[in-house]
PDB file of C-alpha atoms and ligand atoms in Angstrom:
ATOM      1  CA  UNK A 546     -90.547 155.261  93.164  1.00 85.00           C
ATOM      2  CA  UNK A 547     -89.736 158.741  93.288  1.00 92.00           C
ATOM      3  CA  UNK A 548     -91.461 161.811  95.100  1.00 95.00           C
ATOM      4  CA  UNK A 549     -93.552 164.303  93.540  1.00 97.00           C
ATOM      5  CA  UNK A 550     -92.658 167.489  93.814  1.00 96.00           C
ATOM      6  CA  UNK A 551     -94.949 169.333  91.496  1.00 97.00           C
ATOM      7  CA  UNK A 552     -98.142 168.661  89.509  1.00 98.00           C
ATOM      8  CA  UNK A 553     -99.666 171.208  86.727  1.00 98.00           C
ATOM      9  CA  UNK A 554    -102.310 171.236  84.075  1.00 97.00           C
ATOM     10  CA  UNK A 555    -100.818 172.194  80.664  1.00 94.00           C
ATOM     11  CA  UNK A 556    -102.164 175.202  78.834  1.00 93.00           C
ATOM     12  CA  UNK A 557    -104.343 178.611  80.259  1.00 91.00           C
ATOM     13  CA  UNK A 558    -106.849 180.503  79.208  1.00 87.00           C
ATOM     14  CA  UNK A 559    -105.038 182.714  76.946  1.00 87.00           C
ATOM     15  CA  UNK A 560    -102.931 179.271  75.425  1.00 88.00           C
ATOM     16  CA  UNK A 561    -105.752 177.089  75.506  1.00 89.00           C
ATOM     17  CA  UNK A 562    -105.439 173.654  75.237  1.00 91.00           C
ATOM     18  CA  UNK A 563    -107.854 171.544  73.095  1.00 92.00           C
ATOM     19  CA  UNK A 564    -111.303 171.672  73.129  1.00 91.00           C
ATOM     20  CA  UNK A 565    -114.860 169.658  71.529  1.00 91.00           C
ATOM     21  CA  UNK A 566    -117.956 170.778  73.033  1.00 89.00           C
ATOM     22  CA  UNK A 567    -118.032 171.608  76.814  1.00 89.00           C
ATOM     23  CA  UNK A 568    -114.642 170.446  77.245  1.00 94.00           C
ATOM     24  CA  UNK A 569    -111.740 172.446  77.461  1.00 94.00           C
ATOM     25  CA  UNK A 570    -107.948 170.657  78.296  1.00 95.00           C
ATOM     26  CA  UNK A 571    -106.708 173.629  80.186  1.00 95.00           C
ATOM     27  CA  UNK A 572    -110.014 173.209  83.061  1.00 95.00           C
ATOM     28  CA  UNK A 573    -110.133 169.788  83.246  1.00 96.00           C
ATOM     29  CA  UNK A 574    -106.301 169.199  83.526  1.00 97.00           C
ATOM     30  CA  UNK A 575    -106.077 172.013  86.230  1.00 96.00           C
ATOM     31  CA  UNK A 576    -108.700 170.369  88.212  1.00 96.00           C
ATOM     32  CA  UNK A 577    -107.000 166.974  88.116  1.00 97.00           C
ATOM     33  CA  UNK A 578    -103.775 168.662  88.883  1.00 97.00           C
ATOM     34  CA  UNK A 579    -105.104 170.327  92.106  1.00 96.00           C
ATOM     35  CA  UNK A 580    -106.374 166.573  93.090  1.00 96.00           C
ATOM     36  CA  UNK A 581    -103.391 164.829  92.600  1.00 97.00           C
ATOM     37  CA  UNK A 582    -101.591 167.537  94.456  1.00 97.00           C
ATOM     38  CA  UNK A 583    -103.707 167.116  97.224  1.00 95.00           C
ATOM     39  CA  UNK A 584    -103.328 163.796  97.378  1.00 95.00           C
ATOM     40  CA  UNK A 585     -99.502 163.776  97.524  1.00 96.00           C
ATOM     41  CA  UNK A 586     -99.212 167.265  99.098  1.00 96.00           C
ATOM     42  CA  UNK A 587     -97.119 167.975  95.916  1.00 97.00           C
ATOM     43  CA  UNK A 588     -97.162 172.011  94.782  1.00 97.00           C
ATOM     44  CA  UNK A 589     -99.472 172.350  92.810  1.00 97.00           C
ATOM     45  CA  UNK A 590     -98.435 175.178  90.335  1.00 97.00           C
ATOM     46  CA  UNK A 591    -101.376 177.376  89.206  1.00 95.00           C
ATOM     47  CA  UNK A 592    -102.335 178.233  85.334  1.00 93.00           C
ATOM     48  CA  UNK A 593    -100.400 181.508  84.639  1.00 91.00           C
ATOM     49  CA  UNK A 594    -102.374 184.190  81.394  1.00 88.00           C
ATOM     50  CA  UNK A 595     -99.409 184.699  79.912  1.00 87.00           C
ATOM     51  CA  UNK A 596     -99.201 183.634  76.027  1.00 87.00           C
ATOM     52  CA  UNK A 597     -97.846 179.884  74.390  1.00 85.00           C
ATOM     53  CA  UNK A 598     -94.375 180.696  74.837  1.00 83.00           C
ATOM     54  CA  UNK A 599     -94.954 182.520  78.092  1.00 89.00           C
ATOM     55  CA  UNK A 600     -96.526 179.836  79.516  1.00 90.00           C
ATOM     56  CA  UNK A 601     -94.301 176.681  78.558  1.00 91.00           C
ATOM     57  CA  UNK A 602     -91.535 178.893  80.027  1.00 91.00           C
ATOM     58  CA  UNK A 603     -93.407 179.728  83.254  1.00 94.00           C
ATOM     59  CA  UNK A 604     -93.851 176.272  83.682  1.00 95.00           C
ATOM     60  CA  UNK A 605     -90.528 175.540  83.805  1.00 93.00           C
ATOM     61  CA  UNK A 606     -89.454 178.421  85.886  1.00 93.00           C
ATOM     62  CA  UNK A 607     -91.784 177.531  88.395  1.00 95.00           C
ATOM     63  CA  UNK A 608     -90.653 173.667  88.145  1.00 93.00           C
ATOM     64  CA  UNK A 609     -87.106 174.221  88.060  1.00 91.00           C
ATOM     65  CA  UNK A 610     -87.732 176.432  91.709  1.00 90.00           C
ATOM     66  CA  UNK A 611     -87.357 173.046  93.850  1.00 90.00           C
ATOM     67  CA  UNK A 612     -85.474 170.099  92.784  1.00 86.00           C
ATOM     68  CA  UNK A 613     -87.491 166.950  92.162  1.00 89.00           C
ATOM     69  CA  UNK A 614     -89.916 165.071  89.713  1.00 94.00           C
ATOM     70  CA  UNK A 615     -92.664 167.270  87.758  1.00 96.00           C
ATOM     71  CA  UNK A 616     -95.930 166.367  85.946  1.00 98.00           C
ATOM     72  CA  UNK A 617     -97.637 167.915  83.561  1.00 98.00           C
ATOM     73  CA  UNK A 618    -101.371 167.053  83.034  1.00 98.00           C
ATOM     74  CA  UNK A 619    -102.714 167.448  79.242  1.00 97.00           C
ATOM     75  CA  UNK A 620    -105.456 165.863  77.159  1.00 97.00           C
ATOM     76  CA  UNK A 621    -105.029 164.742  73.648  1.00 96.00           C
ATOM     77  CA  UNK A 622    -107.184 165.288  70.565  1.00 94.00           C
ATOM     78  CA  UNK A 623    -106.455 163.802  66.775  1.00 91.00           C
ATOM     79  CA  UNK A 624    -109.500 162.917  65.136  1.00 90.00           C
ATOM     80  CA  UNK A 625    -112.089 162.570  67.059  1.00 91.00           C
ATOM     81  CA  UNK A 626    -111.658 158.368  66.467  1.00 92.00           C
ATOM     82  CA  UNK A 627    -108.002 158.173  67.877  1.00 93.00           C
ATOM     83  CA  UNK A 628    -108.201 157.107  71.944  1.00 95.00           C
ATOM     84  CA  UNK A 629    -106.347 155.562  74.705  1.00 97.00           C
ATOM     85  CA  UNK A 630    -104.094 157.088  77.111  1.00 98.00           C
ATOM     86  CA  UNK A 631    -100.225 157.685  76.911  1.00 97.00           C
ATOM     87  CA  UNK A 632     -97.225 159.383  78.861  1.00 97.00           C
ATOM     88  CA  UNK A 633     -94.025 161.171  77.568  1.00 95.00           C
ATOM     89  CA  UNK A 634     -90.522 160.887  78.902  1.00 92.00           C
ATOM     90  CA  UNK A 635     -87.073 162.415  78.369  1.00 90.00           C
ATOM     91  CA  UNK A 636     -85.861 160.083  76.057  1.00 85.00           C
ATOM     92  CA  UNK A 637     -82.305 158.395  77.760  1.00 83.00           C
ATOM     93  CA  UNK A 638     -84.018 158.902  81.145  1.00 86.00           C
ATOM     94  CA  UNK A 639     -84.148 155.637  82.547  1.00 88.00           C
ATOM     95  CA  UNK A 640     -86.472 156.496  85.887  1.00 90.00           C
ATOM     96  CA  UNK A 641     -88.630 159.049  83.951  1.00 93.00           C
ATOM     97  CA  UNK A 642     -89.949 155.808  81.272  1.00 94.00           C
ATOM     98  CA  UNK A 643     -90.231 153.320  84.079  1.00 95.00           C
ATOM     99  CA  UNK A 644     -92.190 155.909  85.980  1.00 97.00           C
ATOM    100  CA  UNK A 645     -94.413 156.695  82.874  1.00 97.00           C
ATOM    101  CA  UNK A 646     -94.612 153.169  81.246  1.00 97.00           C
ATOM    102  CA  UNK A 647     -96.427 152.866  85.077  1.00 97.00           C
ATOM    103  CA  UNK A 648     -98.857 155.540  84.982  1.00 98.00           C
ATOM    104  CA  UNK A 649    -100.113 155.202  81.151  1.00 98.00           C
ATOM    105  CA  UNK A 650    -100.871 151.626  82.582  1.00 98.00           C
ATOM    106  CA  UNK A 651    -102.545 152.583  85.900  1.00 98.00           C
ATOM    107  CA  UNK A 652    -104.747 155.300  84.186  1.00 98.00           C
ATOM    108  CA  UNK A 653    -105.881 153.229  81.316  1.00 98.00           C
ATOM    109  CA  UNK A 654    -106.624 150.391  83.685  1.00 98.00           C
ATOM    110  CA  UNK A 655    -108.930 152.546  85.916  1.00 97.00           C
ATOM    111  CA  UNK A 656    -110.269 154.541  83.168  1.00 97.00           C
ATOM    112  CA  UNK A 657    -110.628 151.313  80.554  1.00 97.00           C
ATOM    113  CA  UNK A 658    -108.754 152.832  77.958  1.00 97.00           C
ATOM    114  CA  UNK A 659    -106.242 151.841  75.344  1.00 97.00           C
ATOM    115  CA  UNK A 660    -102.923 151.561  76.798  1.00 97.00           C
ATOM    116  CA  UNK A 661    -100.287 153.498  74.539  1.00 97.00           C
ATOM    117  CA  UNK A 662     -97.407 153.744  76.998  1.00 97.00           C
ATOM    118  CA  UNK A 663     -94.072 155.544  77.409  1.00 96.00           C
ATOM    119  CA  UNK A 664     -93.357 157.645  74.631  1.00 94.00           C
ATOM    120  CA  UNK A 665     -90.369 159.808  73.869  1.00 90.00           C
ATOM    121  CA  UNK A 666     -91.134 163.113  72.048  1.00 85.00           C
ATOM    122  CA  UNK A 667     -89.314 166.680  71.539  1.00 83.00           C
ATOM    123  CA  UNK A 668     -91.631 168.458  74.176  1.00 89.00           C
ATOM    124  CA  UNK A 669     -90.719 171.721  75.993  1.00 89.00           C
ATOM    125  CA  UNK A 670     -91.458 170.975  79.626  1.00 92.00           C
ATOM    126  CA  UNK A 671     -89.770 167.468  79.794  1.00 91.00           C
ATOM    127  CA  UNK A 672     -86.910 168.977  77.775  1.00 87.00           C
ATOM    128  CA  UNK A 673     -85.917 172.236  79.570  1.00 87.00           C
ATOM    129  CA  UNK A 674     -86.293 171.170  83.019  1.00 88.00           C
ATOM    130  CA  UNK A 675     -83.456 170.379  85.126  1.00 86.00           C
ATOM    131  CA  UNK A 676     -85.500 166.937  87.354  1.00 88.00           C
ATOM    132  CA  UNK A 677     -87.619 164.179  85.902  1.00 92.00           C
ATOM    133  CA  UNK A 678     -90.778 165.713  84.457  1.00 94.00           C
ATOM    134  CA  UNK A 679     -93.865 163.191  82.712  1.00 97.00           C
ATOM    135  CA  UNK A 680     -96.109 164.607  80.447  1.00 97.00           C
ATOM    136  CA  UNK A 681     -99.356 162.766  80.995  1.00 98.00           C
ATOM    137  CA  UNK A 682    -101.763 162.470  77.630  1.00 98.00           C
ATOM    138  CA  UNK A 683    -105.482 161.457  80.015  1.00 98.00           C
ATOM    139  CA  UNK A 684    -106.924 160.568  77.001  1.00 98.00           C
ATOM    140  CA  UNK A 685    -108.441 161.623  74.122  1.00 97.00           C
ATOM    141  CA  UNK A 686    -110.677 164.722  74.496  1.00 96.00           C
ATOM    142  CA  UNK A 687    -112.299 164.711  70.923  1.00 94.00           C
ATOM    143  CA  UNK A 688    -113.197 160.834  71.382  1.00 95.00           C
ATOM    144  CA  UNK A 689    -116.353 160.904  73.006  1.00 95.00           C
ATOM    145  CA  UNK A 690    -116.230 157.330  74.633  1.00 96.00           C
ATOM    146  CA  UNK A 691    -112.578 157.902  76.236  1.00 97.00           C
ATOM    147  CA  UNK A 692    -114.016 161.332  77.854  1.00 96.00           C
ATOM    148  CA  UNK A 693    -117.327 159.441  78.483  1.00 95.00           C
ATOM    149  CA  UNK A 694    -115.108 157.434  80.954  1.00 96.00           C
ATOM    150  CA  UNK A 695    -113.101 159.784  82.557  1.00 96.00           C
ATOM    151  CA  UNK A 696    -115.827 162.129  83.668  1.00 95.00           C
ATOM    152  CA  UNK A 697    -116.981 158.852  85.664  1.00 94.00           C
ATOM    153  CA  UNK A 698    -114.038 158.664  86.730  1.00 95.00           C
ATOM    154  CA  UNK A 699    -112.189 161.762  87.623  1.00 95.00           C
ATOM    155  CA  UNK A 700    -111.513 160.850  91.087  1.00 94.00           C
ATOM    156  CA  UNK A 701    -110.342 156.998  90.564  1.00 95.00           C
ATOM    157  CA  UNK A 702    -107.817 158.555  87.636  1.00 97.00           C
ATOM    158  CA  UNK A 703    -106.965 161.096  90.231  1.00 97.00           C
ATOM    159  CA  UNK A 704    -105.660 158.169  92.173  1.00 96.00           C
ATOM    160  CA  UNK A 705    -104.241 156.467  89.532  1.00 97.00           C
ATOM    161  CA  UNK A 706    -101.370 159.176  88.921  1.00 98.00           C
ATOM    162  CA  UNK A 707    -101.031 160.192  92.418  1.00 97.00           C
ATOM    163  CA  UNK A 708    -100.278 156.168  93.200  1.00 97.00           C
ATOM    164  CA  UNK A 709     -97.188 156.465  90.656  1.00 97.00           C
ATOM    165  CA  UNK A 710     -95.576 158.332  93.158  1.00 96.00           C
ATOM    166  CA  UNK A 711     -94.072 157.675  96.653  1.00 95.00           C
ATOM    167  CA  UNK A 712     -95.712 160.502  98.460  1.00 95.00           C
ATOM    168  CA  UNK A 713     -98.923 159.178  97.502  1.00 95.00           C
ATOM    169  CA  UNK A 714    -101.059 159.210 100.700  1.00 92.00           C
ATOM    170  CA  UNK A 715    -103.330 156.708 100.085  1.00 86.00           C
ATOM    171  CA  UNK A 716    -106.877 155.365  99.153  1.00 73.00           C
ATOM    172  CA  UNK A 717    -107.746 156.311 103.121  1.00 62.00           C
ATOM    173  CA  UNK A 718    -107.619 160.264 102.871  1.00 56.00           C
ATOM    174  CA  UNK A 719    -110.868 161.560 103.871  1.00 55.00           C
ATOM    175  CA  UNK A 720    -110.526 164.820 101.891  1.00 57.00           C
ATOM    176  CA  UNK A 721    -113.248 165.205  99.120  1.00 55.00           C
ATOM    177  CA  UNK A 722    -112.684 166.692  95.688  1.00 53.00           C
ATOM    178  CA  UNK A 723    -113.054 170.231  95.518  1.00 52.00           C
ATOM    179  CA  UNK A 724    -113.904 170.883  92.043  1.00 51.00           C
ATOM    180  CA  UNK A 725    -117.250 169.151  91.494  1.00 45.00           C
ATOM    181  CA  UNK A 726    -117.907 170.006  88.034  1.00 44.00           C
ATOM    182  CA  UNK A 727    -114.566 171.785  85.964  1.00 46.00           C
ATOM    183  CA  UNK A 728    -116.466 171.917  82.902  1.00 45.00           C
ATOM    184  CA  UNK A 729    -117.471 175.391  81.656  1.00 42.00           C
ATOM    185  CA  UNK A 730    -119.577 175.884  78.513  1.00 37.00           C
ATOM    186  CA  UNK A 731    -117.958 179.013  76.769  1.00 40.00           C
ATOM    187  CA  UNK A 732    -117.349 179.344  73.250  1.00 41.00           C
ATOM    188  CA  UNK A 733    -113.636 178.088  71.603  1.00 47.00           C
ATOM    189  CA  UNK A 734    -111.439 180.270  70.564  1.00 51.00           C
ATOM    190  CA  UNK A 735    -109.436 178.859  67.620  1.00 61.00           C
ATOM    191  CA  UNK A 736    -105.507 179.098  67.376  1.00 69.00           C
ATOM    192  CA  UNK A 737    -104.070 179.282  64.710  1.00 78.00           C
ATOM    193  CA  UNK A 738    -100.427 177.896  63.398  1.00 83.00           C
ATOM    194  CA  UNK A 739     -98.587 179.417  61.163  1.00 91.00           C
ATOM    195  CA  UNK A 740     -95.995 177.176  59.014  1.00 92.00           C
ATOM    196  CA  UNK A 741     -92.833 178.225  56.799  1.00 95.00           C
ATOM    197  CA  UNK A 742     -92.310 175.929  54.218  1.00 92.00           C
ATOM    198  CA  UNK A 743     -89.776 174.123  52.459  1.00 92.00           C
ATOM    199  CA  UNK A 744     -86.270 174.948  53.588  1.00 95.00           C
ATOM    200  CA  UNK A 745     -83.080 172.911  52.494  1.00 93.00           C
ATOM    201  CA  UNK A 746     -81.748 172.131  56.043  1.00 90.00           C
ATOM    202  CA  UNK A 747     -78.905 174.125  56.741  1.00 91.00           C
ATOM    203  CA  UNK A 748     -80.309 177.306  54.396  1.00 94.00           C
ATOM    204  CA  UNK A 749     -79.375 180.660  55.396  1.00 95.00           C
ATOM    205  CA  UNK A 750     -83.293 181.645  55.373  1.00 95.00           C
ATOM    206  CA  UNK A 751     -84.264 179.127  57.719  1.00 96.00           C
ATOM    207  CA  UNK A 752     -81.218 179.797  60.525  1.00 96.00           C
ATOM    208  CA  UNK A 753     -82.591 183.390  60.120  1.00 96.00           C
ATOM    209  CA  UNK A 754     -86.052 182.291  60.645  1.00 97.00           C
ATOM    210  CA  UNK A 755     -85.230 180.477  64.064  1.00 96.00           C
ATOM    211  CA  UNK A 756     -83.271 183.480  64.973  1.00 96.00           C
ATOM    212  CA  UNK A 757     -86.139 185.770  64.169  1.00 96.00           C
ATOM    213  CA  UNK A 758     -88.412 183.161  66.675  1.00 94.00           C
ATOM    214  CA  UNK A 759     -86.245 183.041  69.261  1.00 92.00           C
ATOM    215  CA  UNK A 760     -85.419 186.733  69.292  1.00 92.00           C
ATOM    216  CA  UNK A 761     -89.184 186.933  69.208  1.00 90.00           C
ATOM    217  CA  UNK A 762     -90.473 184.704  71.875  1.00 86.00           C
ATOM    218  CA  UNK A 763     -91.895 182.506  69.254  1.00 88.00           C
ATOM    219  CA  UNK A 764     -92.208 178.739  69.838  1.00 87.00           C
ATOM    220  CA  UNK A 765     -91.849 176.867  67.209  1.00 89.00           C
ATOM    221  CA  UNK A 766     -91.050 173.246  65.983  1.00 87.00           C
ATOM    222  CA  UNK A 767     -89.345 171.374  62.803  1.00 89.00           C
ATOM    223  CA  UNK A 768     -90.723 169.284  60.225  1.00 88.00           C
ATOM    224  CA  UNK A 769     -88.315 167.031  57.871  1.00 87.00           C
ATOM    225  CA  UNK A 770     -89.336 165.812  54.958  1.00 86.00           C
ATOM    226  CA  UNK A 771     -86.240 164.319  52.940  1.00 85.00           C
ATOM    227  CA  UNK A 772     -83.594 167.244  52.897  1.00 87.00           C
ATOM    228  CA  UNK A 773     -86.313 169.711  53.427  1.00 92.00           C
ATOM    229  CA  UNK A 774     -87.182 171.208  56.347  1.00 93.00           C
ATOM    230  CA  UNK A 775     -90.719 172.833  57.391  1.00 93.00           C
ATOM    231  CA  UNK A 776     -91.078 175.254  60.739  1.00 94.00           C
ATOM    232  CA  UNK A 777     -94.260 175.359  62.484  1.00 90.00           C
ATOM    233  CA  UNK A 778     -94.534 178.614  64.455  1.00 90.00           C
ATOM    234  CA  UNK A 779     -97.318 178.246  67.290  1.00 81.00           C
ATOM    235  CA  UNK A 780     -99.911 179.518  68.280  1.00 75.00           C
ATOM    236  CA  UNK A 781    -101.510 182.479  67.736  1.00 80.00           C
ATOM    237  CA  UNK A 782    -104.904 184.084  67.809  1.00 73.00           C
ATOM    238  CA  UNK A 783    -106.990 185.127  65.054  1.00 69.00           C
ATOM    239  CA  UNK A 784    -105.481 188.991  65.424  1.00 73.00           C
ATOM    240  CA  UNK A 785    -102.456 188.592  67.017  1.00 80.00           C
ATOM    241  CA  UNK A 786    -100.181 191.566  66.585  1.00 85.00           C
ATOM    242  CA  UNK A 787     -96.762 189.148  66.446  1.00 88.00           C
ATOM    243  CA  UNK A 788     -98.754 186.951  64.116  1.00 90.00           C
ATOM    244  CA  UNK A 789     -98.799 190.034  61.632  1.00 91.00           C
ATOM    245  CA  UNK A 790     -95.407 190.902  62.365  1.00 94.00           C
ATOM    246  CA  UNK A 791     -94.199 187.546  61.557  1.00 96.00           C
ATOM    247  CA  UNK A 792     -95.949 187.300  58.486  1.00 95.00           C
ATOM    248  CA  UNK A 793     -94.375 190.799  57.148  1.00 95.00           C
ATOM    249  CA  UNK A 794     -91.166 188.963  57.744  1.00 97.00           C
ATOM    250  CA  UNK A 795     -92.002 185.778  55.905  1.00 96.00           C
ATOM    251  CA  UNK A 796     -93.179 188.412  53.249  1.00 95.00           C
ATOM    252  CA  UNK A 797     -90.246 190.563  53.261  1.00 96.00           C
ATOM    253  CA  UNK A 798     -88.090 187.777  53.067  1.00 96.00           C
ATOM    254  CA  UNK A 799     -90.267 186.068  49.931  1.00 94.00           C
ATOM    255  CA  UNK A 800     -90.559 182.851  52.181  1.00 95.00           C
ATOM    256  CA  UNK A 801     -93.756 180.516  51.306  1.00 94.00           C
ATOM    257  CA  UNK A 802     -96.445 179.744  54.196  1.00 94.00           C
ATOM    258  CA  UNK A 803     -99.383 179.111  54.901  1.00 89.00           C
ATOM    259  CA  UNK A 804    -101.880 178.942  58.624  1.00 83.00           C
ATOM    260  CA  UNK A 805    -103.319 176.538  59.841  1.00 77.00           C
ATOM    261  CA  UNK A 806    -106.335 176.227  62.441  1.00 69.00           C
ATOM    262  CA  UNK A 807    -105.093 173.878  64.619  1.00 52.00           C
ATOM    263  CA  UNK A 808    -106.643 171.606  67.165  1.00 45.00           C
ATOM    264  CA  UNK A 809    -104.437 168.731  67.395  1.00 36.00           C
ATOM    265  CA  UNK A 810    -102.732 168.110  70.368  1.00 36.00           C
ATOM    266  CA  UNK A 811     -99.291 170.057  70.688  1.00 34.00           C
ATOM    267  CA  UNK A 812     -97.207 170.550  74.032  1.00 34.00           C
TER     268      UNK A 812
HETATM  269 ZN1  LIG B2269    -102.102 169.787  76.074  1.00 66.11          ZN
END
């Protein structure tokens, strides 16, 4: 087992997470956070306001500040129909999939959901930090019966993770929850993802592109499809002023795209 050293919920109020109804990913996973840090005594590393990219990089900044494993709390959504519970892992990393093959087991047990285990998948947080960092999927957020069992169960899944870990302190600690009721019922704000489409890899436009992103502060990620390649450039609101200037780029430089409202679970 290793020691946890620090415990966040993905996403802020500015880069929300996903949301259906009363629910929003960035509250609940921040609450559960807190828990599980309390019942570790990990450091539990409060939501910044900074943007996407902002964010996923303050995350890591403040991860990377003491050596030792990281998680990273976040809620999926797909369809509304797809459910269960899952956990990523830096794909090679040996102690990082035993440690989240065990906790996408323990939470679906207590919560009764579908079990999809360890996965491997290009995400920021697990890649660009130096120690063992899981990304925890609770469960599905747009599936009403998976989030019909983990509000009765917030505590028990609370336990769950923090068990995964050596500096758990046990079923025996008398402190009590402190966030009672982490669900807020504000309107959603949609984001919006903005995709340049379809490059031959190795094109001149599309190294330009990721230059122009990086240079930027813009995350983005990489769709293949055959020989072609699509970037996805995430996420921005409705009027956001690098959205525009991104799209006079893509315009200037007569490259095709297209936006996308966008929902689905992304890290
Ligand atoms: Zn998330």
């Amino acid at each position: 087992m290793v020691k946890l050293e620090s415990v966040h919920g993905g996403h802020n109020n500015v880069a929300v997470g996903v949301r259906k109804g009363n629910y929003k990913e960035e509250v609940l996973a921040d609450a559960l956070a807190k828990r599980v840090a309390e019942l570790t005594g990990a450091r539990y590393i409060k939501q910044d306001s900074g943007d996407v990219n902002q964010n996923l990089a303050y995350f890591v900044r403040e991860m990377d500040k003491k050596r030792g494993a990281n998680l990273s709390i976040h809620f999926n959504a797909f369809n509304n129909s797809a459910n269960g519970t899952e956990s990523y892992s830096y794909d090679g990393d040996d102690v990082g999939e035993k440690l989240s093959i065990n906790m996408s087991k323990k939470v679906s047990d207590v919560l009764g959901t579908f079990n999809r285990g360890n996965k491997n998948a290009p995400l920021y947080v697990i890649d660009r930090s130096i120690d063992v960092t899981t990304l925890l999927e609770v469960c599905f957020l747009d599936n009403d019966s998976d989030m019909e069992k983990f509000m009765a169960k917030r505590e028990e899944v609370a336990h769950a993770i923090a068990s995964c870990y050596e500096n758990y302190k046990g079923n025996n600690t008398t402190e009590k929850p402190k966030e009672k009721s982490p669900v807020v019922n504000e309107p959603y704000k949609p984001r919006q993802e903005v995709r340049a489409f379809w490059f031959p890899k190795g094109h001149k436009k599309l190294a330009e592109l990721k230059k122009y992103c990086n240079d930027n502060k813009i995350y983005f990620t990489e769709s293949f499809v055959a020989n072609q390649v699509r970037v996805n450039m995430k996420w921005f609101s409705q009027n956001s002023p690098s959205k525009m200037k991104l799209i006079e780029y893509l315009e200037k430089n007569n490259i095709n795209y297209d936006m996308k409202l966008e929902f689905y679970e992304n890290v």
